[in-house]
Amino acid sequence: MKKEVLVILGSPNSPSGKLSDISISRLNYCINRYQKRNLILCTGGWGKHFNLSKNSHASFAKQYLIKNGLLEEDFLDFALSGNTVDDAVKIKPIISKLGKIKLTIITSDYHLKRVKLIFNEILKSYTMDFIGVESHLEQEAYNALIQHEKSAINSILKNGLYY
């Protein structure tokens, strides 16, 4: 049986490390999905669009997950990424030494199409499930994110993926 690796994609936090509602919704999904002996992989380093603190986003995510009952020994190394393509690229060497695994990629509903496009290219040799957690955003903020995603997807389709 393949071991399941829960991969939580990074999302915004404040300069003081307070996790955004988007981050918390992804992390809470992970907490509810988690079973003993699942492996956990947190992504997210730094970037002006999501983390300006001195600590990585992944470290804040791990703290939250441990505080909510996940076991320290089930965590893999962080993928200290700066964007979604970087997530997939930096996950690859971490998971490459694990043998037979199944990845469950946890992101937000508005981000799901782009994540599938990127991960199905960069990590195509892995079995993957994709989870788009409901984001519960104000309509205006949600619409802005949807527009950003459409633009990013169109750019990938037009120019290809560079990694």
Short mmCIF file of C-alpha atoms in Angstrom, two decimals:
data_model
loop_
_atom_site.label_atom_id
_atom_site.label_comp_id
_atom_site.label_asym_id
_atom_site.label_seq_id
_atom_site.Cartn_x
_atom_site.Cartn_y
_atom_site.Cartn_z
CA MET A 1 0.00 0.00 0.00
CA LYS A 2 1.25 3.47 -0.87
CA LYS A 3 2.00 5.83 1.98
CA GLU A 4 0.02 9.07 1.75
CA VAL A 5 1.89 12.37 1.79
CA LEU A 6 -0.28 15.38 2.60
CA VAL A 7 1.23 18.41 0.84
CA ILE A 8 -0.08 21.77 2.05
CA LEU A 9 0.70 24.55 -0.39
CA GLY A 10 1.85 27.83 1.08
CA SER A 11 -0.40 30.87 1.30
CA PRO A 12 -0.23 34.28 2.96
CA ASN A 13 0.74 35.12 6.50
CA SER A 14 1.33 38.50 8.14
CA PRO A 15 4.82 39.92 8.77
CA SER A 16 4.40 38.79 12.40
CA GLY A 17 3.55 35.23 11.29
CA LYS A 18 -0.22 35.29 11.74
CA LEU A 19 -1.70 32.85 9.25
CA SER A 20 -4.33 34.12 6.80
CA ASP A 21 -7.83 32.62 6.60
CA ILE A 22 -6.73 30.97 3.34
CA SER A 23 -3.79 29.31 5.14
CA ILE A 24 -5.94 28.20 8.05
CA SER A 25 -8.58 26.65 5.77
CA ARG A 26 -5.89 24.57 4.02
CA LEU A 27 -4.28 23.56 7.31
CA ASN A 28 -7.62 22.64 8.89
CA TYR A 29 -8.38 20.39 5.91
CA CYS A 30 -5.03 18.68 6.51
CA ILE A 31 -5.82 18.22 10.22
CA ASN A 32 -9.18 16.60 9.39
CA ARG A 33 -7.65 14.36 6.70
CA TYR A 34 -4.58 13.34 8.74
CA GLN A 35 -4.21 9.84 10.10
CA LYS A 36 -1.26 8.52 12.07
CA ARG A 37 1.62 7.66 9.77
CA ASN A 38 0.56 10.00 6.98
CA LEU A 39 3.55 12.11 6.06
CA ILE A 40 3.20 15.90 6.00
CA LEU A 41 5.01 18.27 3.66
CA CYS A 42 4.59 22.02 4.18
CA THR A 43 5.57 24.41 1.40
CA GLY A 44 6.27 28.12 1.43
CA GLY A 45 9.36 30.13 2.07
CA TRP A 46 9.27 33.86 1.54
CA GLY A 47 7.89 36.28 -1.03
CA LYS A 48 6.53 39.80 -1.17
CA HIS A 49 3.11 38.45 -2.16
CA PHE A 50 2.73 36.05 0.79
CA ASN A 51 5.41 36.21 3.52
CA LEU A 52 7.63 39.08 4.62
CA SER A 53 8.43 37.66 8.07
CA LYS A 54 11.85 36.35 9.10
CA ASN A 55 10.52 32.77 9.40
CA SER A 56 9.32 30.63 6.52
CA HIS A 57 5.62 30.21 5.86
CA ALA A 58 6.15 26.43 6.12
CA SER A 59 7.44 26.83 9.69
CA PHE A 60 4.29 28.71 10.71
CA ALA A 61 2.16 26.03 9.05
CA LYS A 62 4.00 23.24 10.87
CA GLN A 63 3.61 25.01 14.24
CA TYR A 64 -0.14 25.29 13.64
CA LEU A 65 -0.45 21.63 12.65
CA ILE A 66 1.54 20.36 15.65
CA LYS A 67 -0.48 22.60 17.98
CA ASN A 68 -3.55 20.86 16.53
CA GLY A 69 -2.38 17.30 17.16
CA LEU A 70 -0.20 16.23 14.25
CA LEU A 71 2.95 14.34 15.20
CA GLU A 72 6.38 15.95 14.75
CA GLU A 73 7.87 12.71 13.41
CA ASP A 74 5.41 12.66 10.48
CA PHE A 75 6.79 15.89 8.96
CA LEU A 76 9.10 15.86 5.98
CA ASP A 77 11.58 18.64 5.19
CA PHE A 78 10.06 21.96 4.15
CA ALA A 79 9.84 22.94 0.49
CA LEU A 80 10.95 26.56 0.90
CA SER A 81 9.29 27.77 -2.27
CA GLY A 82 8.30 31.19 -3.54
CA ASN A 83 5.49 30.27 -5.95
CA THR A 84 3.44 27.34 -7.24
CA VAL A 85 5.95 26.13 -9.83
CA ASP A 86 8.65 26.34 -7.18
CA ASP A 87 6.40 24.26 -4.86
CA ALA A 88 6.40 21.35 -7.30
CA VAL A 89 10.11 21.70 -8.14
CA LYS A 90 11.18 21.77 -4.47
CA ILE A 91 8.86 18.95 -3.44
CA LYS A 92 10.40 16.56 -5.96
CA PRO A 93 13.79 15.93 -4.26
CA ILE A 94 12.08 15.57 -0.87
CA ILE A 95 9.64 12.89 -2.04
CA SER A 96 12.01 11.15 -4.48
CA LYS A 97 13.58 9.09 -1.68
CA LEU A 98 10.29 7.85 -0.19
CA GLY A 99 9.46 4.89 -2.42
CA LYS A 100 5.81 4.20 -3.26
CA ILE A 101 3.71 7.15 -2.19
CA LYS A 102 0.47 8.89 -3.05
CA LEU A 103 0.45 12.69 -2.90
CA THR A 104 -2.58 14.62 -1.70
CA ILE A 105 -2.04 18.22 -2.76
CA ILE A 106 -4.02 20.64 -0.59
CA THR A 107 -4.68 24.11 -1.98
CA SER A 108 -7.65 26.47 -2.32
CA ASP A 109 -10.62 26.19 -4.66
CA TYR A 110 -9.61 29.21 -6.77
CA HIS A 111 -6.04 27.84 -7.20
CA LEU A 112 -6.90 24.23 -8.07
CA LYS A 113 -6.80 24.36 -11.90
CA ARG A 114 -3.35 25.95 -11.99
CA VAL A 115 -1.97 23.56 -9.37
CA LYS A 116 -3.18 20.56 -11.40
CA LEU A 117 -1.64 21.97 -14.58
CA ILE A 118 1.74 22.54 -12.90
CA PHE A 119 1.94 19.42 -10.72
CA ASN A 120 0.74 17.06 -13.47
CA GLU A 121 3.69 18.28 -15.54
CA ILE A 122 6.49 18.47 -12.95
CA LEU A 123 5.45 15.48 -10.82
CA LYS A 124 3.77 13.39 -13.54
CA SER A 125 5.32 10.12 -12.35
CA TYR A 126 3.49 10.32 -9.00
CA THR A 127 -0.03 9.32 -8.05
CA MET A 128 -1.78 12.51 -6.94
CA ASP A 129 -5.11 13.67 -5.58
CA PHE A 130 -5.88 17.38 -5.61
CA ILE A 131 -8.01 19.09 -2.98
CA GLY A 132 -9.37 22.61 -3.52
CA VAL A 133 -10.49 23.75 -0.09
CA GLU A 134 -13.34 26.27 -0.06
CA SER A 135 -11.78 29.68 0.54
CA HIS A 136 -14.70 31.60 2.18
CA LEU A 137 -13.51 34.92 0.79
CA GLU A 138 -15.52 38.08 0.14
CA GLN A 139 -16.84 37.96 -3.44
CA GLU A 140 -14.64 40.85 -4.63
CA ALA A 141 -11.44 39.26 -3.27
CA TYR A 142 -12.44 35.86 -4.67
CA ASN A 143 -13.12 37.35 -8.12
CA ALA A 144 -9.71 39.08 -8.10
CA LEU A 145 -8.01 35.76 -7.31
CA ILE A 146 -9.97 33.98 -10.05
CA GLN A 147 -8.82 36.64 -12.54
CA HIS A 148 -5.20 36.22 -11.40
CA GLU A 149 -5.47 32.45 -11.82
CA LYS A 150 -6.96 32.74 -15.32
CA SER A 151 -4.12 35.04 -16.34
CA ALA A 152 -1.47 32.73 -14.84
CA ILE A 153 -3.00 29.66 -16.55
CA ASN A 154 -3.16 31.46 -19.90
CA SER A 155 0.50 32.42 -19.53
CA ILE A 156 1.47 28.78 -18.86
CA LEU A 157 -0.59 27.55 -21.82
CA LYS A 158 0.92 30.20 -24.10
CA ASN A 159 4.55 30.10 -22.91
CA GLY A 160 4.94 26.69 -21.27
CA LEU A 161 6.35 25.94 -17.83
CA TYR A 162 9.86 27.01 -16.94
CA TYR A 163 11.49 25.08 -14.11
#
